[in-house]
């Protein structure tokens, strides 16, 4: 009986929080924009230029959601958030979604009351040191001082790695990412640790990027993706399928350049459903059937976003690696749009 009462109470709480949190899509439509939580400036992921225009693969996910939900990828307002601030901003409703190099973990997905809508970048944690230290492997870091951002998965992985290898280290912690970079650049620590993509991005900001090397060890899994609140399945679906639409478009060879031609002429049933020529994919999501057409036309497919933001021809110079499509040996896989 006691157990049953407990279960009923838990169900009631869930129902209340669901009701309180539902309706993000309606809110977004009413105000006319998506409020998206991003980083405070991480090149390639979410970064403002001098005019305040935000770009990057995380920014593209925010824009894709705006294109799907509102038909206009420009209808996004960005809230820069530190690692520590980000979850409270989402939980409190200050932002509609987070797209901020955030690692999907069990605790975040459950105890923090959040839902991860997918993975837009598969990553892992690494270490960077000055080349002149002559260090070739993270196993040589015994006794090192390590600069790290608080409020991240990075902190725990760091201590796990050193503990597992019976080594000691001194953490030098900061809340703001730029403080970490500045401290590392000024020699206040021997090592900078964060996601490998973050190292590639932050390295650009160092006085002499060439004087530093990223060590080969990858010490964790960091699947990074967009996040929404628990209890609003319609909005969760909208964010999830916006990301899948970018991936599906790449898989089907649909780009921002050829999307009009594909829409008019393609006989591939996947393309026709994706672009709203057949079926009611958009309607099922609570949007227009040209939701994915708008994403691809205005934002591009996943590969286009990757290439212009973080790919080999950008300052970050990252290979597709695990972020290649599944059919090319990578992990990126869109659920079927049908
Ligand atoms: N993926 C990790 C780390 C995320 C993180 O906040 N990394 C820092 C270092 S790259 C960062 O994004 N800094 C940029 C900023 O705070 O604006 C997590 O979710 O905890």
Short mmCIF file of C-alpha atoms and ligand atoms in Angstrom, two decimals:
data_model
loop_
_atom_site.label_atom_id
_atom_site.label_comp_id
_atom_site.label_asym_id
_atom_site.label_seq_id
_atom_site.Cartn_x
_atom_site.Cartn_y
_atom_site.Cartn_z
CA UNK A 1 0.00 0.00 0.00
CA UNK A 2 2.78 2.37 1.02
CA UNK A 3 4.56 1.58 -2.23
CA UNK A 4 1.40 2.24 -4.22
CA UNK A 5 0.88 5.60 -2.48
CA UNK A 6 4.46 6.52 -3.23
CA UNK A 7 4.02 5.62 -6.88
CA UNK A 8 0.81 7.63 -7.14
CA UNK A 9 2.48 10.64 -5.54
CA UNK A 10 5.39 10.34 -7.95
CA UNK A 11 2.98 10.10 -10.88
CA UNK A 12 1.17 13.22 -9.67
CA UNK A 13 4.42 15.16 -9.46
CA UNK A 14 5.36 14.01 -12.95
CA UNK A 15 1.97 15.08 -14.29
CA UNK A 16 2.26 18.52 -12.69
CA UNK A 17 5.76 19.14 -13.96
CA UNK A 18 4.74 17.91 -17.41
CA UNK A 19 1.84 20.35 -17.52
CA UNK A 20 3.99 23.18 -16.26
CA UNK A 21 6.69 22.58 -18.84
CA UNK A 22 4.58 21.76 -21.89
CA UNK A 23 3.85 24.24 -24.64
CA UNK A 24 7.30 25.44 -25.70
CA UNK A 25 6.33 25.26 -29.38
CA UNK A 26 3.28 27.42 -28.73
CA UNK A 27 5.40 29.85 -26.70
CA UNK A 28 7.98 30.03 -29.47
CA UNK A 29 5.25 30.69 -32.06
CA UNK A 30 3.65 33.36 -29.86
CA UNK A 31 6.88 35.28 -29.32
CA UNK A 32 8.16 34.60 -32.87
CA UNK A 33 11.64 33.32 -32.06
CA UNK A 34 13.59 30.50 -30.42
CA UNK A 35 15.65 31.49 -27.39
CA UNK A 36 18.72 29.31 -27.65
CA UNK A 37 21.34 28.84 -24.94
CA UNK A 38 24.84 28.76 -26.40
CA UNK A 39 28.44 29.08 -25.20
CA UNK A 40 30.12 32.36 -24.39
CA UNK A 41 32.19 31.97 -27.53
CA UNK A 42 33.57 28.70 -28.80
CA UNK A 43 34.80 28.96 -32.42
CA UNK A 44 33.18 26.44 -34.75
CA UNK A 45 30.41 25.59 -32.25
CA UNK A 46 28.78 28.83 -31.12
CA UNK A 47 30.69 32.03 -31.62
CA UNK A 48 29.65 35.66 -32.22
CA UNK A 49 31.50 37.75 -34.81
CA UNK A 50 32.17 41.47 -34.32
CA UNK A 51 28.66 42.34 -35.52
CA UNK A 52 27.18 39.87 -33.02
CA UNK A 53 26.21 37.30 -35.67
CA UNK A 54 26.44 33.84 -34.18
CA UNK A 55 27.84 30.94 -36.22
CA UNK A 56 28.87 27.32 -35.64
CA UNK A 57 27.45 23.81 -35.69
CA UNK A 58 25.60 24.34 -32.40
CA UNK A 59 24.17 27.61 -33.68
CA UNK A 60 23.04 25.80 -36.84
CA UNK A 61 20.95 23.42 -34.73
CA UNK A 62 19.19 26.43 -33.12
CA UNK A 63 18.62 27.89 -36.60
CA UNK A 64 17.34 24.56 -37.93
CA UNK A 65 14.76 24.42 -35.15
CA UNK A 66 13.65 27.98 -35.96
CA UNK A 67 13.41 27.07 -39.65
CA UNK A 68 11.27 24.02 -38.82
CA UNK A 69 9.06 25.63 -36.19
CA UNK A 70 8.75 29.16 -37.62
CA UNK A 71 9.81 28.82 -41.27
CA UNK A 72 12.66 31.30 -40.70
CA UNK A 73 16.15 30.30 -39.54
CA UNK A 74 16.95 33.88 -38.58
CA UNK A 75 14.32 33.92 -35.83
CA UNK A 76 16.68 32.93 -33.03
CA UNK A 77 17.91 34.88 -30.03
CA UNK A 78 21.05 33.66 -28.36
CA UNK A 79 21.80 33.53 -24.65
CA UNK A 80 25.51 33.04 -23.94
CA UNK A 81 25.91 30.76 -20.92
CA UNK A 82 28.87 29.48 -18.95
CA UNK A 83 29.07 25.72 -18.39
CA UNK A 84 27.90 26.24 -14.81
CA UNK A 85 24.90 28.43 -15.71
CA UNK A 86 23.55 26.44 -18.63
CA UNK A 87 21.27 23.88 -16.95
CA UNK A 88 19.57 26.35 -14.62
CA UNK A 89 18.86 28.60 -17.61
CA UNK A 90 17.10 25.74 -19.37
CA UNK A 91 15.27 24.41 -16.30
CA UNK A 92 13.96 27.87 -15.39
CA UNK A 93 12.64 28.54 -18.90
CA UNK A 94 15.11 31.37 -19.58
CA UNK A 95 15.97 29.51 -22.79
CA UNK A 96 13.83 27.17 -24.95
CA UNK A 97 16.73 24.88 -25.73
CA UNK A 98 20.44 24.49 -25.15
CA UNK A 99 22.81 23.92 -28.03
CA UNK A 100 26.11 24.35 -26.26
CA UNK A 101 28.68 21.58 -26.64
CA UNK A 102 26.90 19.71 -23.88
CA UNK A 103 27.69 16.08 -23.12
CA UNK A 104 24.78 13.64 -22.82
CA UNK A 105 25.12 11.83 -19.50
CA UNK A 106 22.73 9.77 -17.39
CA UNK A 107 22.63 12.27 -14.52
CA UNK A 108 21.87 15.22 -16.79
CA UNK A 109 19.23 13.21 -18.65
CA UNK A 110 17.48 12.15 -15.41
CA UNK A 111 18.19 14.03 -12.19
CA UNK A 112 18.51 17.41 -13.92
CA UNK A 113 15.13 16.99 -15.60
CA UNK A 114 16.45 17.28 -19.14
CA UNK A 115 16.19 15.43 -22.44
CA UNK A 116 18.98 15.14 -24.99
CA UNK A 117 17.55 15.44 -28.48
CA UNK A 118 20.45 13.71 -30.23
CA UNK A 119 24.16 14.05 -30.85
CA UNK A 120 25.44 16.69 -33.25
CA UNK A 121 29.12 16.04 -32.45
CA UNK A 122 30.70 12.86 -31.10
CA UNK A 123 33.71 13.90 -29.08
CA UNK A 124 36.07 12.81 -26.32
CA UNK A 125 38.21 14.60 -23.76
CA UNK A 126 41.86 15.36 -24.48
CA UNK A 127 44.89 17.24 -23.18
CA UNK A 128 46.96 20.08 -24.63
CA UNK A 129 50.47 21.04 -23.50
CA UNK A 130 53.21 23.36 -24.67
CA UNK A 131 55.41 21.64 -27.25
CA UNK A 132 58.61 22.71 -25.51
CA UNK A 133 57.75 20.47 -22.54
CA UNK A 134 58.57 17.58 -24.86
CA UNK A 135 55.63 15.53 -23.53
CA UNK A 136 54.32 12.87 -25.92
CA UNK A 137 51.66 11.12 -23.83
CA UNK A 138 49.19 11.90 -21.06
CA UNK A 139 50.88 9.12 -19.06
CA UNK A 140 53.78 11.55 -18.54
CA UNK A 141 51.61 14.09 -16.70
CA UNK A 142 52.35 12.94 -13.10
CA UNK A 143 52.26 15.98 -10.78
CA UNK A 144 51.07 18.39 -13.52
CA UNK A 145 48.90 21.43 -12.86
CA UNK A 146 45.80 21.25 -15.07
CA UNK A 147 43.55 24.15 -16.13
CA UNK A 148 39.88 23.15 -16.32
CA UNK A 149 36.38 24.67 -16.58
CA UNK A 150 34.04 24.10 -13.63
CA UNK A 151 30.52 22.76 -14.19
CA UNK A 152 31.70 20.34 -16.87
CA UNK A 153 32.09 16.62 -17.37
CA UNK A 154 35.75 17.51 -17.88
CA UNK A 155 36.39 17.86 -14.15
CA UNK A 156 35.27 14.36 -13.20
CA UNK A 157 36.98 12.68 -16.18
CA UNK A 158 40.19 14.44 -15.25
CA UNK A 159 40.23 13.12 -11.71
CA UNK A 160 39.09 9.65 -12.87
CA UNK A 161 41.96 9.49 -15.38
CA UNK A 162 44.64 10.47 -12.89
CA UNK A 163 43.23 8.24 -10.16
CA UNK A 164 42.93 5.25 -12.49
CA UNK A 165 46.58 5.66 -13.48
CA UNK A 166 47.85 6.24 -9.93
CA UNK A 167 49.03 9.77 -10.75
CA UNK A 168 48.61 13.07 -8.90
CA UNK A 169 47.64 16.45 -10.38
CA UNK A 170 46.75 19.97 -9.26
CA UNK A 171 43.50 21.32 -10.68
CA UNK A 172 43.41 25.04 -11.54
CA UNK A 173 39.71 25.80 -12.03
CA UNK A 174 37.78 28.69 -13.60
CA UNK A 175 34.14 29.34 -14.44
CA UNK A 176 34.65 31.14 -17.74
CA UNK A 177 36.28 29.33 -20.63
CA UNK A 178 38.28 32.40 -21.66
CA UNK A 179 39.78 32.54 -18.16
CA UNK A 180 40.96 28.97 -18.62
CA UNK A 181 42.55 29.81 -21.98
CA UNK A 182 44.20 32.96 -20.60
CA UNK A 183 45.55 31.14 -17.54
CA UNK A 184 46.95 28.32 -19.66
CA UNK A 185 48.48 30.78 -22.14
CA UNK A 186 50.08 32.70 -19.27
CA UNK A 187 51.70 29.50 -18.00
CA UNK A 188 49.62 29.21 -14.83
CA UNK A 189 49.15 25.52 -15.54
CA UNK A 190 51.05 22.90 -17.53
CA UNK A 191 48.03 21.33 -19.17
CA UNK A 192 44.68 22.43 -20.64
CA UNK A 193 42.00 19.77 -20.71
CA UNK A 194 38.57 19.81 -22.34
CA UNK A 195 36.74 18.10 -25.22
CA UNK A 196 39.13 17.57 -28.14
CA UNK A 197 36.99 19.80 -30.34
CA UNK A 198 37.16 22.45 -27.60
CA UNK A 199 40.95 22.19 -27.56
CA UNK A 200 41.03 22.68 -31.36
CA UNK A 201 38.73 25.70 -30.97
CA UNK A 202 40.42 27.33 -27.99
CA UNK A 203 43.88 26.78 -29.41
CA UNK A 204 43.09 29.43 -32.05
CA UNK A 205 42.91 31.98 -29.23
CA UNK A 206 46.41 31.28 -27.90
CA UNK A 207 49.20 33.77 -28.58
CA UNK A 208 51.10 31.14 -30.58
CA UNK A 209 48.83 28.19 -31.47
CA UNK A 210 51.72 26.34 -33.14
CA UNK A 211 53.62 26.21 -29.84
CA UNK A 212 51.09 23.74 -28.40
CA UNK A 213 50.28 20.12 -29.04
CA UNK A 214 47.16 18.02 -28.38
CA UNK A 215 48.20 14.69 -26.84
CA UNK A 216 46.97 11.46 -28.47
CA UNK A 217 44.95 10.08 -25.52
CA UNK A 218 41.18 10.46 -25.56
CA UNK A 219 40.06 9.76 -22.01
CA UNK A 220 36.25 9.84 -22.24
CA UNK A 221 33.15 9.73 -24.40
CA UNK A 222 31.63 13.17 -24.93
CA UNK A 223 28.54 12.88 -27.11
CA UNK A 224 27.54 16.55 -27.52
CA UNK A 225 23.99 17.49 -28.42
CA UNK A 226 21.01 19.79 -28.05
CA UNK A 227 19.00 19.66 -24.83
CA UNK A 228 15.40 20.46 -23.85
CA UNK A 229 13.40 20.23 -20.63
CA UNK A 230 11.64 17.09 -19.49
CA UNK A 231 7.89 17.07 -19.92
CA UNK A 232 7.39 18.65 -23.33
CA UNK A 233 7.39 15.87 -25.88
CA UNK A 234 6.23 18.02 -28.78
CA UNK A 235 9.17 20.39 -28.42
CA UNK A 236 11.53 17.47 -27.78
CA UNK A 237 10.33 15.95 -31.09
CA UNK A 238 10.79 19.25 -32.93
CA UNK A 239 14.42 19.61 -31.84
CA UNK A 240 15.22 15.92 -32.35
CA UNK A 241 13.80 15.73 -35.88
CA UNK A 242 15.32 19.05 -36.92
CA UNK A 243 18.75 17.55 -36.28
CA UNK A 244 17.74 14.31 -38.03
CA UNK A 245 16.51 16.31 -41.04
CA UNK A 246 19.99 17.82 -41.43
CA UNK A 247 21.52 14.35 -41.33
CA UNK A 248 18.92 12.77 -43.61
CA UNK A 249 19.43 15.56 -46.15
CA UNK A 250 23.15 14.81 -46.26
CA UNK A 251 22.46 11.09 -46.58
CA UNK A 252 20.08 11.75 -49.49
CA UNK A 253 22.44 14.20 -51.21
CA UNK A 254 20.18 17.19 -50.62
CA UNK A 255 22.09 20.44 -50.07
CA UNK A 256 21.19 24.12 -49.67
CA UNK A 257 22.27 24.54 -53.31
CA UNK A 258 20.23 21.76 -54.94
CA UNK A 259 17.21 21.62 -52.62
CA UNK A 260 14.86 23.44 -55.02
CA UNK A 261 15.80 21.17 -57.88
CA UNK A 262 15.44 18.10 -55.61
CA UNK A 263 12.04 19.26 -54.43
CA UNK A 264 10.82 19.78 -57.99
CA UNK A 265 12.38 16.75 -59.65
CA UNK A 266 13.58 14.03 -57.28
CA UNK A 267 11.85 10.67 -57.56
CA UNK A 268 13.56 9.29 -54.47
CA UNK A 269 10.72 8.62 -51.99
CA UNK A 270 12.96 9.56 -49.04
CA UNK A 271 13.71 12.93 -50.60
CA UNK A 272 10.07 13.52 -51.49
CA UNK A 273 8.95 12.79 -47.92
CA UNK A 274 11.80 14.84 -46.43
CA UNK A 275 10.98 17.88 -48.56
CA UNK A 276 7.23 17.65 -48.05
CA UNK A 277 6.34 16.63 -51.61
CA UNK A 278 4.73 13.46 -50.23
CA UNK A 279 3.29 12.60 -46.84
CA UNK A 280 2.67 14.70 -43.79
CA UNK A 281 5.98 14.60 -41.95
CA UNK A 282 5.85 18.26 -40.94
CA UNK A 283 2.20 18.08 -39.88
CA UNK A 284 3.00 15.14 -37.63
CA UNK A 285 5.56 17.33 -35.91
CA UNK A 286 3.11 20.20 -35.48
CA UNK A 287 4.79 22.19 -38.26
CA UNK A 288 4.38 22.82 -42.00
CA UNK A 289 5.30 20.07 -44.43
CA UNK A 290 8.12 22.26 -45.74
CA UNK A 291 9.81 22.19 -42.29
CA UNK A 292 12.82 20.21 -43.57
CA UNK A 293 12.94 22.07 -46.90
CA UNK A 294 13.29 25.27 -44.84
CA UNK A 295 16.08 23.73 -42.76
CA UNK A 296 18.10 22.60 -45.76
CA UNK A 297 17.45 25.73 -47.83
CA UNK A 298 18.27 28.17 -45.04
CA UNK A 299 20.80 26.31 -42.89
CA UNK A 300 22.13 23.45 -45.03
CA UNK A 301 22.57 19.75 -44.40
CA UNK A 302 24.74 18.36 -41.59
CA UNK A 303 27.81 17.99 -43.80
CA UNK A 304 27.54 21.57 -45.06
CA UNK A 305 27.26 22.81 -41.49
CA UNK A 306 30.21 20.65 -40.37
CA UNK A 307 32.43 21.72 -43.27
CA UNK A 308 31.91 25.44 -42.89
CA UNK A 309 32.15 25.42 -39.07
CA UNK A 310 34.71 22.91 -37.91
CA UNK A 311 35.86 20.92 -40.97
CA UNK A 312 39.30 20.47 -42.50
CA UNK A 313 39.20 23.85 -44.28
CA UNK A 314 38.38 25.87 -41.16
CA UNK A 315 40.65 27.17 -38.41
CA UNK A 316 39.70 24.14 -36.30
CA UNK A 317 40.63 21.70 -39.06
CA UNK A 318 38.65 18.74 -37.71
CA UNK A 319 38.13 15.57 -39.77
CA UNK A 320 34.67 13.98 -39.94
CA UNK A 321 35.95 10.89 -38.06
CA UNK A 322 33.17 9.51 -35.85
CA UNK A 323 30.93 12.28 -37.15
CA UNK A 324 30.86 10.81 -40.64
CA UNK A 325 27.51 9.36 -41.68
CA UNK A 326 26.93 5.73 -40.71
CA UNK A 327 27.11 4.71 -44.39
CA UNK A 328 30.63 6.18 -44.52
CA UNK A 329 31.76 4.32 -41.40
CA UNK A 330 30.84 7.01 -38.87
CA UNK A 331 28.27 7.21 -36.07
CA UNK A 332 25.90 9.83 -37.47
CA UNK A 333 22.60 8.13 -38.21
CA UNK A 334 19.21 9.78 -38.70
CA UNK A 335 16.14 7.79 -37.71
CA UNK A 336 13.90 7.16 -40.72
CA UNK A 337 11.76 10.10 -41.80
CA UNK A 338 8.67 8.20 -42.83
N1 LIG B 1 31.16 18.85 -23.01
C1 LIG B 1 31.51 19.20 -21.66
C2 LIG B 1 32.35 20.49 -21.59
C3 LIG B 1 31.58 21.68 -22.03
C4 LIG B 1 32.25 23.04 -21.79
O1 LIG B 1 31.64 23.91 -21.19
N2 LIG B 1 33.48 23.25 -22.27
C5 LIG B 1 34.11 24.54 -22.13
C6 LIG B 1 35.55 24.41 -22.58
S1 LIG B 1 35.71 24.06 -24.31
C7 LIG B 1 33.36 25.57 -22.96
O2 LIG B 1 32.47 25.27 -23.68
N3 LIG B 1 33.68 26.77 -22.97
C8 LIG B 1 33.06 27.77 -23.81
C9 LIG B 1 32.26 28.74 -23.01
O3 LIG B 1 32.09 28.54 -21.78
O4 LIG B 1 31.81 29.70 -23.59
C10 LIG B 1 30.26 19.30 -20.81
O5 LIG B 1 29.14 19.22 -21.33
O6 LIG B 1 30.38 19.47 -19.58
#
